[in-house]
PDB file of C-alpha atoms in Angstrom:
ATOM      1  CA  PRO A   1     -72.483 -36.302  29.158  1.00  0.00           C
ATOM      2  CA  ASP A   2     -73.417 -35.853  25.322  1.00  0.00           C
ATOM      3  CA  GLU A   3     -70.836 -35.412  22.446  1.00  0.00           C
ATOM      4  CA  ASP A   4     -70.052 -31.964  23.179  1.00  0.00           C
ATOM      5  CA  SER A   5     -68.586 -32.995  26.544  1.00  0.00           C
ATOM      6  CA  THR A   6     -65.111 -33.015  25.394  1.00  0.00           C
ATOM      7  CA  TYR A   7     -62.458 -32.501  27.787  1.00  0.00           C
ATOM      8  CA  ASP A   8     -61.517 -29.376  25.662  1.00  0.00           C
ATOM      9  CA  ASN A   9     -64.845 -27.970  25.645  1.00  0.00           C
ATOM     10  CA  ILE A  10     -65.342 -28.630  29.570  1.00  0.00           C
ATOM     11  CA  THR A  11     -61.778 -27.902  30.821  1.00  0.00           C
ATOM     12  CA  ARG A  12     -59.910 -25.489  28.240  1.00  0.00           C
ATOM     13  CA  GLN A  13     -62.946 -23.629  26.844  1.00  0.00           C
ATOM     14  CA  THR A  14     -64.734 -23.097  30.085  1.00  0.00           C
ATOM     15  CA  ALA A  15     -61.356 -21.626  31.674  1.00  0.00           C
ATOM     16  CA  LEU A  16     -60.630 -19.546  28.627  1.00  0.00           C
ATOM     17  CA  ASN A  17     -64.083 -17.933  28.966  1.00  0.00           C
ATOM     18  CA  ILE A  18     -63.144 -17.298  32.650  1.00  0.00           C
ATOM     19  CA  LEU A  19     -59.911 -15.794  32.021  1.00  0.00           C
ATOM     20  CA  ASN A  20     -61.337 -13.414  29.208  1.00  0.00           C
ATOM     21  CA  ALA A  21     -63.748 -12.223  31.305  1.00  0.00           C
ATOM     22  CA  ILE A  22     -61.122 -11.271  34.090  1.00  0.00           C
ATOM     23  CA  LYS A  23     -59.040  -9.670  31.616  1.00  0.00           C
ATOM     24  CA  ALA A  24     -62.323  -7.577  30.323  1.00  0.00           C
ATOM     25  CA  ALA A  25     -63.124  -6.594  33.972  1.00  0.00           C
ATOM     26  CA  ARG A  26     -59.583  -5.579  34.753  1.00  0.00           C
ATOM     27  CA  PRO A  27     -59.823  -2.123  35.187  1.00  0.00           C
ATOM     28  CA  PRO A  28     -62.497  -2.302  38.112  1.00  0.00           C
ATOM     29  CA  PHE A  29     -60.361  -4.366  39.883  1.00  0.00           C
ATOM     30  CA  GLY A  30     -57.604  -1.476  40.184  1.00  0.00           C
ATOM     31  CA  GLY A  31     -55.069  -2.927  37.685  1.00  0.00           C
ATOM     32  CA  LYS A  32     -54.084  -5.902  40.380  1.00  0.00           C
ATOM     33  CA  GLN A  33     -53.658  -9.223  39.149  1.00  0.00           C
ATOM     34  CA  ILE A  34     -56.427 -11.604  40.018  1.00  0.00           C
ATOM     35  CA  PRO A  35     -56.028 -15.015  41.618  1.00  0.00           C
ATOM     36  CA  PHE A  36     -57.215 -17.798  39.915  1.00  0.00           C
ATOM     37  CA  ALA A  37     -57.228 -21.198  41.172  1.00  0.00           C
ATOM     38  CA  PHE A  38     -56.925 -24.200  39.093  1.00  0.00           C
ATOM     39  CA  VAL A  39     -57.300 -28.101  39.715  1.00  0.00           C
ATOM     40  CA  SER A  40     -54.768 -29.541  37.121  1.00  0.00           C
ATOM     41  CA  ALA A  41     -53.455 -33.100  37.133  1.00  0.00           C
ATOM     42  CA  ALA A  42     -50.000 -34.271  38.459  1.00  0.00           C
ATOM     43  CA  GLU A  43     -49.503 -36.087  35.282  1.00  0.00           C
ATOM     44  CA  ALA A  44     -49.372 -32.934  33.544  1.00  0.00           C
ATOM     45  CA  GLY A  45     -46.136 -32.319  34.581  1.00  0.00           C
ATOM     46  CA  TRP A  46     -44.810 -35.848  32.846  1.00  0.00           C
ATOM     47  CA  PRO A  47     -42.939 -34.110  29.988  1.00  0.00           C
ATOM     48  CA  ASP A  48     -40.786 -32.281  32.523  1.00  0.00           C
ATOM     49  CA  MET A  49     -39.723 -35.514  34.512  1.00  0.00           C
ATOM     50  CA  LYS A  50     -37.487 -38.149  33.632  1.00  0.00           C
ATOM     51  CA  TYR A  51     -39.225 -40.912  31.396  1.00  0.00           C
ATOM     52  CA  GLY A  52     -42.300 -38.987  31.601  1.00  0.00           C
ATOM     53  CA  PRO A  53     -42.761 -38.557  27.676  1.00  0.00           C
ATOM     54  CA  GLN A  54     -42.017 -42.148  27.335  1.00  0.00           C
ATOM     55  CA  VAL A  55     -44.945 -42.778  30.134  1.00  0.00           C
ATOM     56  CA  GLU A  56     -47.129 -40.768  28.350  1.00  0.00           C
ATOM     57  CA  GLU A  57     -46.636 -41.855  24.945  1.00  0.00           C
ATOM     58  CA  SER A  58     -48.100 -45.450  26.383  1.00  0.00           C
ATOM     59  CA  ALA A  59     -50.874 -43.609  28.163  1.00  0.00           C
ATOM     60  CA  PRO A  60     -54.416 -44.285  26.783  1.00  0.00           C
ATOM     61  CA  ASP A  61     -55.925 -41.834  24.161  1.00  0.00           C
ATOM     62  CA  TRP A  62     -58.744 -40.368  26.682  1.00  0.00           C
ATOM     63  CA  LEU A  63     -55.684 -39.545  29.129  1.00  0.00           C
ATOM     64  CA  LYS A  64     -53.459 -37.754  26.563  1.00  0.00           C
ATOM     65  CA  ARG A  65     -56.804 -35.746  25.849  1.00  0.00           C
ATOM     66  CA  TYR A  66     -57.429 -35.279  29.224  1.00  0.00           C
ATOM     67  CA  LEU A  67     -53.770 -33.738  29.660  1.00  0.00           C
ATOM     68  CA  ALA A  68     -53.716 -31.709  26.827  1.00  0.00           C
ATOM     69  CA  ALA A  69     -56.597 -29.619  28.044  1.00  0.00           C
ATOM     70  CA  LYS A  70     -55.196 -29.253  31.293  1.00  0.00           C
ATOM     71  CA  ARG A  71     -51.739 -28.103  30.358  1.00  0.00           C
ATOM     72  CA  SER A  72     -53.627 -25.692  27.610  1.00  0.00           C
ATOM     73  CA  VAL A  73     -55.326 -23.982  30.831  1.00  0.00           C
ATOM     74  CA  GLU A  74     -52.151 -23.881  32.858  1.00  0.00           C
ATOM     75  CA  ASP A  75     -50.504 -22.327  29.462  1.00  0.00           C
ATOM     76  CA  MET A  76     -53.466 -19.778  29.230  1.00  0.00           C
ATOM     77  CA  MET A  77     -52.990 -18.905  32.702  1.00  0.00           C
ATOM     78  CA  GLY A  78     -49.596 -18.004  32.746  1.00  0.00           C
ATOM     79  CA  SER A  79     -49.932 -16.105  29.432  1.00  0.00           C
ATOM     80  CA  ASN A  80     -52.789 -13.846  31.030  1.00  0.00           C
ATOM     81  CA  ASN A  81     -51.130 -10.983  32.992  1.00  0.00           C
ATOM     82  CA  ALA A  82     -54.699  -9.939  34.452  1.00  0.00           C
ATOM     83  CA  VAL A  83     -54.503 -13.235  36.438  1.00  0.00           C
ATOM     84  CA  ARG A  84     -52.351 -14.732  39.104  1.00  0.00           C
ATOM     85  CA  PRO A  85     -52.227 -18.325  38.400  1.00  0.00           C
ATOM     86  CA  ILE A  86     -52.750 -20.951  41.504  1.00  0.00           C
ATOM     87  CA  ILE A  87     -52.597 -24.284  40.017  1.00  0.00           C
ATOM     88  CA  TYR A  88     -52.833 -27.263  41.916  1.00  0.00           C
ATOM     89  CA  ARG A  89     -51.820 -30.451  40.561  1.00  0.00           C
ATOM     90  CA  PRO A  90     -53.202 -33.225  42.782  1.00  0.00           C
ATOM     91  CA  SER A  91     -52.488 -37.426  41.824  1.00  0.00           C
ATOM     92  CA  LEU A  92     -55.116 -39.563  41.043  1.00  0.00           C
ATOM     93  CA  ILE A  93     -58.459 -38.800  43.099  1.00  0.00           C
ATOM     94  CA  TRP A  94     -60.615 -41.719  43.842  1.00  0.00           C
ATOM     95  CA  ASN A  95     -62.633 -43.656  46.627  1.00  0.00           C
ATOM     96  CA  TRP A  96     -63.528 -47.119  46.972  1.00  0.00           C
ATOM     97  CA  GLY A  97     -66.708 -46.725  44.982  1.00  0.00           C
ATOM     98  CA  LYS A  98     -64.620 -46.050  42.112  1.00  0.00           C
ATOM     99  CA  LEU A  99     -62.407 -48.992  41.565  1.00  0.00           C
ATOM    100  CA  ASP A 100     -63.121 -48.767  37.864  1.00  0.00           C
ATOM    101  CA  VAL A 101     -60.578 -45.511  37.602  1.00  0.00           C
ATOM    102  CA  LEU A 102     -57.742 -47.724  38.666  1.00  0.00           C
ATOM    103  CA  PRO A 103     -55.213 -49.497  36.091  1.00  0.00           C
ATOM    104  CA  ARG A 104     -55.983 -52.950  35.704  1.00  0.00           C
ATOM    105  CA  THR A 105     -53.309 -55.155  37.095  1.00  0.00           C
ATOM    106  CA  ALA A 106     -54.655 -58.621  36.726  1.00  0.00           C
ATOM    107  CA  PRO A 107     -55.504 -60.350  33.330  1.00  0.00           C
TER     108      PRO A 107
END
């Protein structure tokens, strides 16, 4: 990744380009909404959960930027009448080879 590989550029801007293309091509599809699936993050729903805002406040800066990009795409999907939003919010995805993504619990 380079300095242009931000969460905003990769997630939000890419989705915006796709959503705009769908909106521009909508007449050829007979005016029907096009299903658009997006893999978001379970943590994107923190603001709507009890103590969610407090948890997010203590999150690292990179996670806040990541979630801002995910929420932005969800908002864009909801306001684009050319698409039928399908939003999947999985929790942490990892495997035993990526232990570095887990929170540190010991000093």
